[in-house]
Tab-separated table of C-alpha atoms and ligand atoms in Angstrom:
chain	number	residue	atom	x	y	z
A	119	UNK	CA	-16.795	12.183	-0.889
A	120	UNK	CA	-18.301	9.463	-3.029
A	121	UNK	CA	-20.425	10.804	-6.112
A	122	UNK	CA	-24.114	10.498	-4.134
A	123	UNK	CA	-22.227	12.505	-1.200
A	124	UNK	CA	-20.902	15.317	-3.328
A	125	UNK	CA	-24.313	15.761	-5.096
A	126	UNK	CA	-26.686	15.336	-1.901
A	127	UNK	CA	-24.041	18.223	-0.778
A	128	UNK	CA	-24.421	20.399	-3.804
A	129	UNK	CA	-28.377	19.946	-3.859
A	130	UNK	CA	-28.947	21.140	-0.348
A	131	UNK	CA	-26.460	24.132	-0.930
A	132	UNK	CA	-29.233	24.803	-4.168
A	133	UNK	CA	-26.005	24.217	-7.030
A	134	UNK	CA	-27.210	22.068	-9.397
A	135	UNK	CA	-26.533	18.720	-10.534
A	136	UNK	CA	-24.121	18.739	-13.326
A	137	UNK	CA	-22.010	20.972	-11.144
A	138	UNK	CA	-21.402	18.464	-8.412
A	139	UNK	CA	-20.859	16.047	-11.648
A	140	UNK	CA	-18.099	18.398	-13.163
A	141	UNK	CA	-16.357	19.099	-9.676
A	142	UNK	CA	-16.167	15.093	-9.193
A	143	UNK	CA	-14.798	14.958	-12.325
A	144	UNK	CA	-12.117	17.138	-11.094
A	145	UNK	CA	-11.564	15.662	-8.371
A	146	UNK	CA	-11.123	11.880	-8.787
A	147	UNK	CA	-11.154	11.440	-12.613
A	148	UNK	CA	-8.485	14.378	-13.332
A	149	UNK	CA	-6.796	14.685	-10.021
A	150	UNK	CA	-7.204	18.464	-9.487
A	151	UNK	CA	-4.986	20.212	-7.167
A	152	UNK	CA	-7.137	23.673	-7.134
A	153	UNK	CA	-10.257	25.138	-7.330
A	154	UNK	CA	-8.782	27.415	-10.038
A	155	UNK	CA	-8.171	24.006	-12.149
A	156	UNK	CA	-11.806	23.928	-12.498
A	157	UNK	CA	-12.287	26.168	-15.154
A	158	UNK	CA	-15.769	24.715	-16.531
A	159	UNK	CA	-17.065	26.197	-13.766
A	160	UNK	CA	-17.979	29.824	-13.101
A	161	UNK	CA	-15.086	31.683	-10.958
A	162	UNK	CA	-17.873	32.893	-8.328
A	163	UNK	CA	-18.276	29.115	-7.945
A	164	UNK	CA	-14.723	28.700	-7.732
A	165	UNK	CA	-14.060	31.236	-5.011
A	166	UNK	CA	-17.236	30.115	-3.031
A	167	UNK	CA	-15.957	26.786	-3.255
A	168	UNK	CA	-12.295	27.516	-2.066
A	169	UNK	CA	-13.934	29.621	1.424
A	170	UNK	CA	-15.895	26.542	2.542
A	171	UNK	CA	-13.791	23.541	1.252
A	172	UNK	CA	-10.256	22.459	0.987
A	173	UNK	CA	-8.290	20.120	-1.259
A	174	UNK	CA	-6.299	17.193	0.867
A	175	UNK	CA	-3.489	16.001	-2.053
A	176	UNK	CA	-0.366	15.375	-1.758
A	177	UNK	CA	2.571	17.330	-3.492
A	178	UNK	CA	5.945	16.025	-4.624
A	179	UNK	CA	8.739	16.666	-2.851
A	180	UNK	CA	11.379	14.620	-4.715
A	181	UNK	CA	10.860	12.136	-7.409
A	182	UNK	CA	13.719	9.528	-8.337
A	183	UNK	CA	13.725	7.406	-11.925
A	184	UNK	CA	15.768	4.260	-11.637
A	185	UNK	CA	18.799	4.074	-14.744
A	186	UNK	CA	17.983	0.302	-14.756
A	187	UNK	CA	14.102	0.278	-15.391
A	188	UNK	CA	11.115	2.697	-16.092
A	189	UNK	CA	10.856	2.282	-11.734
A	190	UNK	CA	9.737	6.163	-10.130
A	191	UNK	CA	10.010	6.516	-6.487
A	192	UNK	CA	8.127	9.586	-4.909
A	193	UNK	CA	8.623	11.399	-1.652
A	194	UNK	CA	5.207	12.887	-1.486
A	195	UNK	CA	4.918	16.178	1.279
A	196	UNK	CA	1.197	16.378	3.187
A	197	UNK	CA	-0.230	19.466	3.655
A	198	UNK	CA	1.188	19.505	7.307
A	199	UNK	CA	4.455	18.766	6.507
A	200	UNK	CA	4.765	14.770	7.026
A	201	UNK	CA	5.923	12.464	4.396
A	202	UNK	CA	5.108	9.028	2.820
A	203	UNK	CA	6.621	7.213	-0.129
A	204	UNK	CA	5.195	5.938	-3.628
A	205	UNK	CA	6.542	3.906	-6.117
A	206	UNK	CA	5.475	3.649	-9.491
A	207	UNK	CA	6.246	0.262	-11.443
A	208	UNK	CA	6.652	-0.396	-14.873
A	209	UNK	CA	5.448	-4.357	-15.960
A	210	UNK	CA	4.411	-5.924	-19.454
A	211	UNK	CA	0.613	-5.492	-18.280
A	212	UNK	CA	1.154	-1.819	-17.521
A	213	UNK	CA	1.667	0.514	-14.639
A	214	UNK	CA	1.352	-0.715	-11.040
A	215	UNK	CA	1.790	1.510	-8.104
A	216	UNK	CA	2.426	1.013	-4.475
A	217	UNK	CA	1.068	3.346	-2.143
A	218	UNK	CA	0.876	4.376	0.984
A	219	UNK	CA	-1.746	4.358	3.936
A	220	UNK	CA	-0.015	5.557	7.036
A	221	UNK	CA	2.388	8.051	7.438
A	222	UNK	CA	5.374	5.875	9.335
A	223	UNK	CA	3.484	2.270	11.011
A	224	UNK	CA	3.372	1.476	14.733
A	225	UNK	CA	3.650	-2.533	14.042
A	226	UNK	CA	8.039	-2.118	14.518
A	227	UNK	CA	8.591	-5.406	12.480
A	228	UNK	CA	12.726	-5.486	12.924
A	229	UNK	CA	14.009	-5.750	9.059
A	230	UNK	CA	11.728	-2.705	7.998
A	231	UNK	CA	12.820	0.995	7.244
A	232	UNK	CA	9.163	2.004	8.105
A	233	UNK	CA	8.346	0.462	10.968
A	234	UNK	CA	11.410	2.197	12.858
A	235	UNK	CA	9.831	5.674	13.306
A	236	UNK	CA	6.742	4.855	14.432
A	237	UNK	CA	3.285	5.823	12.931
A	238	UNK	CA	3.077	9.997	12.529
A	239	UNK	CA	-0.736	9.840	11.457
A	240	UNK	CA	-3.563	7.950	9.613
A	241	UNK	CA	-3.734	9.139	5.591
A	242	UNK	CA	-7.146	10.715	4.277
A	243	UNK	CA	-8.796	8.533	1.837
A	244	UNK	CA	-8.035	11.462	-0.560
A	245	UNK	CA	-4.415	11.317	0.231
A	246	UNK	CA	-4.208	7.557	-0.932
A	247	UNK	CA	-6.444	8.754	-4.125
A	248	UNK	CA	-3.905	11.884	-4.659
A	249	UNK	CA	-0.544	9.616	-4.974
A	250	UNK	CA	-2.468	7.792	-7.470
A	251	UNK	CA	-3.753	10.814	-9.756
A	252	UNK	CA	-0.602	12.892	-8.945
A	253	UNK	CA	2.028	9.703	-10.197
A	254	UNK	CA	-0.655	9.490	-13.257
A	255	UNK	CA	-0.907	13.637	-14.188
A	256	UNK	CA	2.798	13.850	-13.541
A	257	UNK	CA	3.968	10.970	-16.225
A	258	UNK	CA	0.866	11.332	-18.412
A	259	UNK	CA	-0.173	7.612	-17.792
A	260	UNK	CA	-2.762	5.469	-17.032
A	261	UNK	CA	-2.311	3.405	-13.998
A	262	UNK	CA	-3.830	0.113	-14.210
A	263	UNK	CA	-3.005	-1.882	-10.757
A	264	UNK	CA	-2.834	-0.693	-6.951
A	265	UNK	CA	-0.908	-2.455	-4.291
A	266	UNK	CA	-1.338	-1.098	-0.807
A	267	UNK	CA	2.280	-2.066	0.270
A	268	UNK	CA	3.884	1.253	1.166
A	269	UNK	CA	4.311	2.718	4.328
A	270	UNK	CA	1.772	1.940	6.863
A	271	UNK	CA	-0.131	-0.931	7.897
A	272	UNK	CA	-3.753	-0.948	6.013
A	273	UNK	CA	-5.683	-2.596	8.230
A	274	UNK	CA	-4.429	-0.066	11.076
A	275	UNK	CA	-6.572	2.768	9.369
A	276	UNK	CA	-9.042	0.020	8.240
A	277	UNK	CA	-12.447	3.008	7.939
A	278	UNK	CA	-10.237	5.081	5.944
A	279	UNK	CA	-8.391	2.453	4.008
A	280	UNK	CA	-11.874	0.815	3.010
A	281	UNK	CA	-13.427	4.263	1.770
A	282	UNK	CA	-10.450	4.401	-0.394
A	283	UNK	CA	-10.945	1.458	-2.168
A	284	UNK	CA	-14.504	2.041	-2.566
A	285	UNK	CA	-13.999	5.476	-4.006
A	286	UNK	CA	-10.805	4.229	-6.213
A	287	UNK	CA	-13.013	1.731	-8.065
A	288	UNK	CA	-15.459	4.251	-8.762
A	289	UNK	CA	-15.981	3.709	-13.149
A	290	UNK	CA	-16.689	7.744	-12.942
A	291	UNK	CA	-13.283	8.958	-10.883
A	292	UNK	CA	-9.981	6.808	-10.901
A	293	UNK	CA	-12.091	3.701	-12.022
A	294	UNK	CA	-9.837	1.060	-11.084
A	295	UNK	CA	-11.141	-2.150	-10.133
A	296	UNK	CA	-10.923	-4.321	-7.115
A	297	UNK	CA	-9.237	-6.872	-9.193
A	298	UNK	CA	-6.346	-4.876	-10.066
A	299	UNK	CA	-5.500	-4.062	-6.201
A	300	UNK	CA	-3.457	-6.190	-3.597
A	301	UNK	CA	-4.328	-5.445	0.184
A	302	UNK	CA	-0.941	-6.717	2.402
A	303	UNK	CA	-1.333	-6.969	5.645
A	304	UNK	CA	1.187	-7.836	8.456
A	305	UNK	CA	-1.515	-9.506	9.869
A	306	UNK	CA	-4.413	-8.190	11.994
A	307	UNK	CA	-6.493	-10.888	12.315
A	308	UNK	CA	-9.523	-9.792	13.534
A	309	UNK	CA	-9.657	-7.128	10.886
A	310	UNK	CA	-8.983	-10.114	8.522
A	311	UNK	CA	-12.560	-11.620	9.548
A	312	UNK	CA	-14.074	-8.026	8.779
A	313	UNK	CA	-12.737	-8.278	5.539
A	314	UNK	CA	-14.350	-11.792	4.756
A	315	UNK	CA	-17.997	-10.325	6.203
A	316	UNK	CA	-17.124	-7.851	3.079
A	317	UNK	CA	-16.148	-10.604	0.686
A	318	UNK	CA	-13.395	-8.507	-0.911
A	319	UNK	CA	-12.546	-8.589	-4.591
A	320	UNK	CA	-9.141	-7.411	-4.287
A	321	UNK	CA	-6.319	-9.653	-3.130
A	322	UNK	CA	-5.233	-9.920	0.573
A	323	UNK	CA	-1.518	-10.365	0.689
A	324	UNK	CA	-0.312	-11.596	3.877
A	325	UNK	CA	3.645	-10.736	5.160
A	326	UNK	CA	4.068	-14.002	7.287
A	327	UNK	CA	8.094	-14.288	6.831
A	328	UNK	CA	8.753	-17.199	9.525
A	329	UNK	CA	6.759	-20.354	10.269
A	330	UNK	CA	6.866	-20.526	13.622
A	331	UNK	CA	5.992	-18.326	16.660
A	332	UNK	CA	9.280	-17.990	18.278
A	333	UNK	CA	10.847	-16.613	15.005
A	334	UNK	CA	7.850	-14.284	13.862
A	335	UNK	CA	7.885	-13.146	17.026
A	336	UNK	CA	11.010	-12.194	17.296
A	337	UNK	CA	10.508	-10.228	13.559
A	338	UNK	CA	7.221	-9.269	14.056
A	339	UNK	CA	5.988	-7.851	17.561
A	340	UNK	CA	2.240	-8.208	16.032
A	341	UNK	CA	3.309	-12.192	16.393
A	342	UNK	CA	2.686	-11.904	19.885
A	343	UNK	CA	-1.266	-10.684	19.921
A	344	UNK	CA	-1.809	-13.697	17.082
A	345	UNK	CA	0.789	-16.130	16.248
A	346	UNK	CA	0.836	-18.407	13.243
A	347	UNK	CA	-1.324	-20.447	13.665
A	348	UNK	CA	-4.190	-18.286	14.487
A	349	UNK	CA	-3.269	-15.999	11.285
A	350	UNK	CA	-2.988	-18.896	9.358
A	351	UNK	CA	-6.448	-20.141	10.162
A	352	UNK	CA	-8.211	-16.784	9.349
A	353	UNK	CA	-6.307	-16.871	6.318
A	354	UNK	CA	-7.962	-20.363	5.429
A	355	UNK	CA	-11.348	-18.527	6.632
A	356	UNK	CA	-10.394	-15.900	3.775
A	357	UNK	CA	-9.856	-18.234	0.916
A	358	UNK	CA	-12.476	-20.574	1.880
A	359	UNK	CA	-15.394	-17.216	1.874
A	360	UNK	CA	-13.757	-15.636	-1.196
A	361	UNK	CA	-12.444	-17.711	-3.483
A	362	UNK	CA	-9.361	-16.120	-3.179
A	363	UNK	CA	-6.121	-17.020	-3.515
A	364	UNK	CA	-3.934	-15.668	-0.576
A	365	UNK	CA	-0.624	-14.402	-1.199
A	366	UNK	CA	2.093	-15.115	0.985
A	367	UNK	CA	4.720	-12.712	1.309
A	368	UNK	CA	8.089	-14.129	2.612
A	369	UNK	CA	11.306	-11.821	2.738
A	370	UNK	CA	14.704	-14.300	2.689
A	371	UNK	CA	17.344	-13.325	4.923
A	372	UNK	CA	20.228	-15.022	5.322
A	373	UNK	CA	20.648	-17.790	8.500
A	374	UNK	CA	16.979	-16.678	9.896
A	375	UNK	CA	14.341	-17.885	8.401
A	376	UNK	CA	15.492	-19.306	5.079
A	377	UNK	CA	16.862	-22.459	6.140
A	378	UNK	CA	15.778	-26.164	4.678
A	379	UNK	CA	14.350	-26.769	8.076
A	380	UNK	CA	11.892	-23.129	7.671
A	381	UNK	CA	10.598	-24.284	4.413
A	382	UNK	CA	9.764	-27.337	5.195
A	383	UNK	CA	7.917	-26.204	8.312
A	384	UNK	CA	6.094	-23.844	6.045
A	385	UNK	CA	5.845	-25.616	3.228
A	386	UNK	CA	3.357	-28.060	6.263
A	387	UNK	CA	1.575	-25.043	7.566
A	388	UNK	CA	0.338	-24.057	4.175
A	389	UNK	CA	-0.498	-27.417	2.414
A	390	UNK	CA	-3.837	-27.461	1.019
A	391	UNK	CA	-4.426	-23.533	1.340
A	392	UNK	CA	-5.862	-21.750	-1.995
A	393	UNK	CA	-2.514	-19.907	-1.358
A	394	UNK	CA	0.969	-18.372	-3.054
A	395	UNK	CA	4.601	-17.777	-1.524
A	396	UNK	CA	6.186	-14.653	-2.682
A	397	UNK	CA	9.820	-14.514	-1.777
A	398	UNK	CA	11.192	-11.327	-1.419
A	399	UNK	CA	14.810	-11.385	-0.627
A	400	UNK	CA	15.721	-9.051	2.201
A	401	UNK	CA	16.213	-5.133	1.585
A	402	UNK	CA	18.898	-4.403	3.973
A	403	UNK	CA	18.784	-1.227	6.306
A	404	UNK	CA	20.677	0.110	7.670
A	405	UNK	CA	21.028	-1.051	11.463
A	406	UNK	CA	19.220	-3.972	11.218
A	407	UNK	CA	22.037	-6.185	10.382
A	408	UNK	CA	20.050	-8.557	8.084
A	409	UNK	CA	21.345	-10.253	4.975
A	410	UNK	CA	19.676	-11.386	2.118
A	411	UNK	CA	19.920	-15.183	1.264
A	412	UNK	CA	22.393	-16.854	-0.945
A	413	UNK	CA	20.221	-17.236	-4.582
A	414	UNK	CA	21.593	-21.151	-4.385
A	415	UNK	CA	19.527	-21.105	-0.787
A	416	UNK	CA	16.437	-19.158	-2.494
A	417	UNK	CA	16.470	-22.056	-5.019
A	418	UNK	CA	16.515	-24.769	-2.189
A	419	UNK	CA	13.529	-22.895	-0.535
A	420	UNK	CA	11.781	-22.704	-3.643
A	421	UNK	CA	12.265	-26.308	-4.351
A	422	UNK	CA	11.186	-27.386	-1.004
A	423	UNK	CA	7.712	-25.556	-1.348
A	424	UNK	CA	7.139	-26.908	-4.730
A	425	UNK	CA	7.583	-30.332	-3.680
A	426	UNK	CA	5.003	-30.219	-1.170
A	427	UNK	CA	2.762	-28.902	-4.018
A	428	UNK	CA	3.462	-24.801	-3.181
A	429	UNK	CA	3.518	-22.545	-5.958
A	430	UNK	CA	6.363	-20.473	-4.799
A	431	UNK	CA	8.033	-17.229	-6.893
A	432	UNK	CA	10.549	-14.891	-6.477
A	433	UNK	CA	9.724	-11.065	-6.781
A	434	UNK	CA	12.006	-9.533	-9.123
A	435	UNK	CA	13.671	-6.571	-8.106
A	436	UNK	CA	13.193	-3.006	-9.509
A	437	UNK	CA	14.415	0.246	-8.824
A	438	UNK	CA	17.392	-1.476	-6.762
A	439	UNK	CA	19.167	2.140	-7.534
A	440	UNK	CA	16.575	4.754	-6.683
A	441	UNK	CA	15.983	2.906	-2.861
A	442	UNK	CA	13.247	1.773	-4.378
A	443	UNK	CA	11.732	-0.446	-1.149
A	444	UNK	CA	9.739	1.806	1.091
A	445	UNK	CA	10.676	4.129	4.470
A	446	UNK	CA	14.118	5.066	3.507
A	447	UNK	CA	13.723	8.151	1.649
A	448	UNK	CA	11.301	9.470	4.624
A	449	UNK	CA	13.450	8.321	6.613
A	450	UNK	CA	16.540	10.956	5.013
A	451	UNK	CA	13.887	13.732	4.702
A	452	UNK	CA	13.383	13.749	8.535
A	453	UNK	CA	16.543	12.858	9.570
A	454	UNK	CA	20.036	15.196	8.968
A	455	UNK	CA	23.041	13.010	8.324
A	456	UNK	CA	23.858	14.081	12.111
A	457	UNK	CA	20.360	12.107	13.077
A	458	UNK	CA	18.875	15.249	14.280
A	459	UNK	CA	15.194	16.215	12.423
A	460	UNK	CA	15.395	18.270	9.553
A	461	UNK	CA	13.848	21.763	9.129
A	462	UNK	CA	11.078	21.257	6.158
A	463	UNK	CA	12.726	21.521	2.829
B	581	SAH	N1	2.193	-3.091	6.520
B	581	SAH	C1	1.897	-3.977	5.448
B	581	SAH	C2	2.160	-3.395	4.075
B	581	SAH	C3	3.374	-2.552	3.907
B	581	SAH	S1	4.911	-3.390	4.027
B	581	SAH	C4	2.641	-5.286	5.639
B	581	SAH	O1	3.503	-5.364	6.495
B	581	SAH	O2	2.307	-6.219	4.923
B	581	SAH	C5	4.990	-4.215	2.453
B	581	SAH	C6	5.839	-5.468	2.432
B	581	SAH	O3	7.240	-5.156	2.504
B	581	SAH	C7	5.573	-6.422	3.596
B	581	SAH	O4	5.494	-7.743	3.145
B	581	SAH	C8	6.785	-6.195	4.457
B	581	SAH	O5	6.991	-7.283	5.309
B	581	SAH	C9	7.861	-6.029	3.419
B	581	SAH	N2	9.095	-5.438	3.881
B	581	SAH	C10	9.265	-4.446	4.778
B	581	SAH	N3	10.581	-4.173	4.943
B	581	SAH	C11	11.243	-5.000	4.123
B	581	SAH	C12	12.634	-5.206	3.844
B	581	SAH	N4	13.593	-4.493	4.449
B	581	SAH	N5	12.955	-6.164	2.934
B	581	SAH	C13	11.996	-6.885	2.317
B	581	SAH	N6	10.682	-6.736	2.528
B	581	SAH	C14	10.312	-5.810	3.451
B	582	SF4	FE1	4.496	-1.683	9.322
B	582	SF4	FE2	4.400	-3.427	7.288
B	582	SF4	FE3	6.707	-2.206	8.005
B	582	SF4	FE4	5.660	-4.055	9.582
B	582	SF4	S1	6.427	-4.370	7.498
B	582	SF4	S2	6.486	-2.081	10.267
B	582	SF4	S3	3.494	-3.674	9.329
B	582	SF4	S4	4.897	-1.237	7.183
């Protein structure tokens, strides 16, 4: 519930004011797992509070710190027994974390881990909240960017996904603003043209990964409902409304969609967009038989771009040890090494 929401709540139930102040507190600014947390308040409150209403968090299952950076993946359990990944990044500006908003995805793009289960369920807004205030309370930091680029497609849980940011940005709960979270999307167009009537603050990130329609296609089954060109010119749309620059996300693998030829074909698609290319270069998993590019061929790509006036970068990797890209370690949890599903814990 949003602060107005919890108050209007605790008003007609006849609790005052400040009491619907300090639970919120709890809640968003603190994280609280339990009613018995609360301890400002009286423990008739508590127990009145724990018959009518229950807590929707998310509790760690296993927790993973890379040996080659501060990089902390989580496998986070929901309270029915499904499981989504976090990571928690360590850069020069502070701590970023990628969440998730979907527990598994139904949009079965080929090179990802997620994608290959299928979507289990839709997360609460309060489960997105919870991997941020449970990363935070467990390392006794402050996290200070968002990036909605775990499991799950955002704009597939759009209502949900949209009360989460409003709630996250909230100055009196996790009070982190729009401009320190990245929306990527693998690109639902007509939910893109929602977003503009919204004229969002935080960046859209778009994972486009082939120029043309027979290649995304063949990566991307959404391709087929709106190919490139369509996405692209929602994506112009975007910038144009906002202000904003887009981000392009682009994951290199080898012999498919990082050759001279692609880049130049993209590098002509995106030419006078308020836009960015973020090369990723290809997590492999397993089954999918995908390679990640030579780094002489990343150069050449980059080049290309940037000579048709592209800014162009190449994500740097962290966590390479700890399986740090999302949908493998849920992927373990469910399955035995026999591929039969595993019996919680
Ligand atoms: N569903 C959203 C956000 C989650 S995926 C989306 O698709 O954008 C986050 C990013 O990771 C996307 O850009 C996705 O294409 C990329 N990704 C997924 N699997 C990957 C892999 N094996 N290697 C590199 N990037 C991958
Ligand atoms: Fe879903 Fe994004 Fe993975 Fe595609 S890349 S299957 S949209 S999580």
């Amino acid at each position: 519930m949003t602060k107005p929401e919890l108050t209007q709540r605790f008003l007609a139930e006849g609790l005052p004011r400040f009491r619907a102040d300090q639970v919120y507190q709890w809640l968003h600014a603190k994280g609280a797992e339990s009613f018995d947390e609360m301890t400002n308040l009286s423990k008739s409150l508590r127990e009145a509070l724990l018959q009518k209403y229950y807590i929707f968090g998310v509790t760690i299952e296993k927790k993973l710190v890379s040996a080659y950076d501060d990089t902390v993946k989580y496998l986070f359990r929901l309270d029915d027994g499904e499981y989504i990944e976090s990571v928690l990044m360590h850069y020069h500006h502070g701590w970023t974390i990628c969440i998730s908003t979907q527990a598994g995805c139904r949009m079965g793009c080929a090179f990802c881990a997620t994608g290959m289960g299928g979507l289990a369920r839709n997360l609460r807004p309060s489960e997105m909240l919870s991997q941020i205030t449970t990363a935070q309370r467990d390392n006794g930091i402050r996290i200070s960017n968002i990036v909605l680029m775990g499991m799950g497609e955002p704009l597939d849980n759009y209502d949900n996904v949209m009360r989460f940011l409003e709630l996250v940005s909230d100055v009196d709960g996790v009070g982190i603003g729009m401009r320190h979270i990245s929306l990527s999307t693998c690109g639902i167009v007509s939910r893109i043209y929602e977003l503009i009537e919204r004229r969002p603050q935080f960046t859209l990130s778009v994972s486009l990964h082939a120029p043309n329609d027979a290649l995304r296609s063949e990566m991307m089954p959404i391709n087929r409902r709106w190919g490139v060109d369509e996405l692209l010119e929602a994506c112009r749309a975007y910038a144009e409304a906002t202000h904003r620059r887009i981000s392009f996300e682009y994951s290199l693998i080898k012999n498919k969609n990082d050759t001279d030829e692609c880049a130049r074909e993209l590098a002509g698609k995106l030419k006078g967009m308020l836009c960015h290319v973020n090369l990723i270069p290809v997590n492999t998993v397993k089954g999918n038989g995908f390679e990640r590019s030579s780094p002489g061929q990343i150069q050449r790509f980059i080049k290309i771009l940037e000579d048709s006036g592209i800014t162009a970068t190449v994500r740097r990797t962290l966590g390479a040890d700890i399986n740090a890209s999302c949908g493998q370690l849920r992927r373990k949890q469910k399955e035995g090494s026999d591929g039969t599903v595993q019996q919680d814990r």
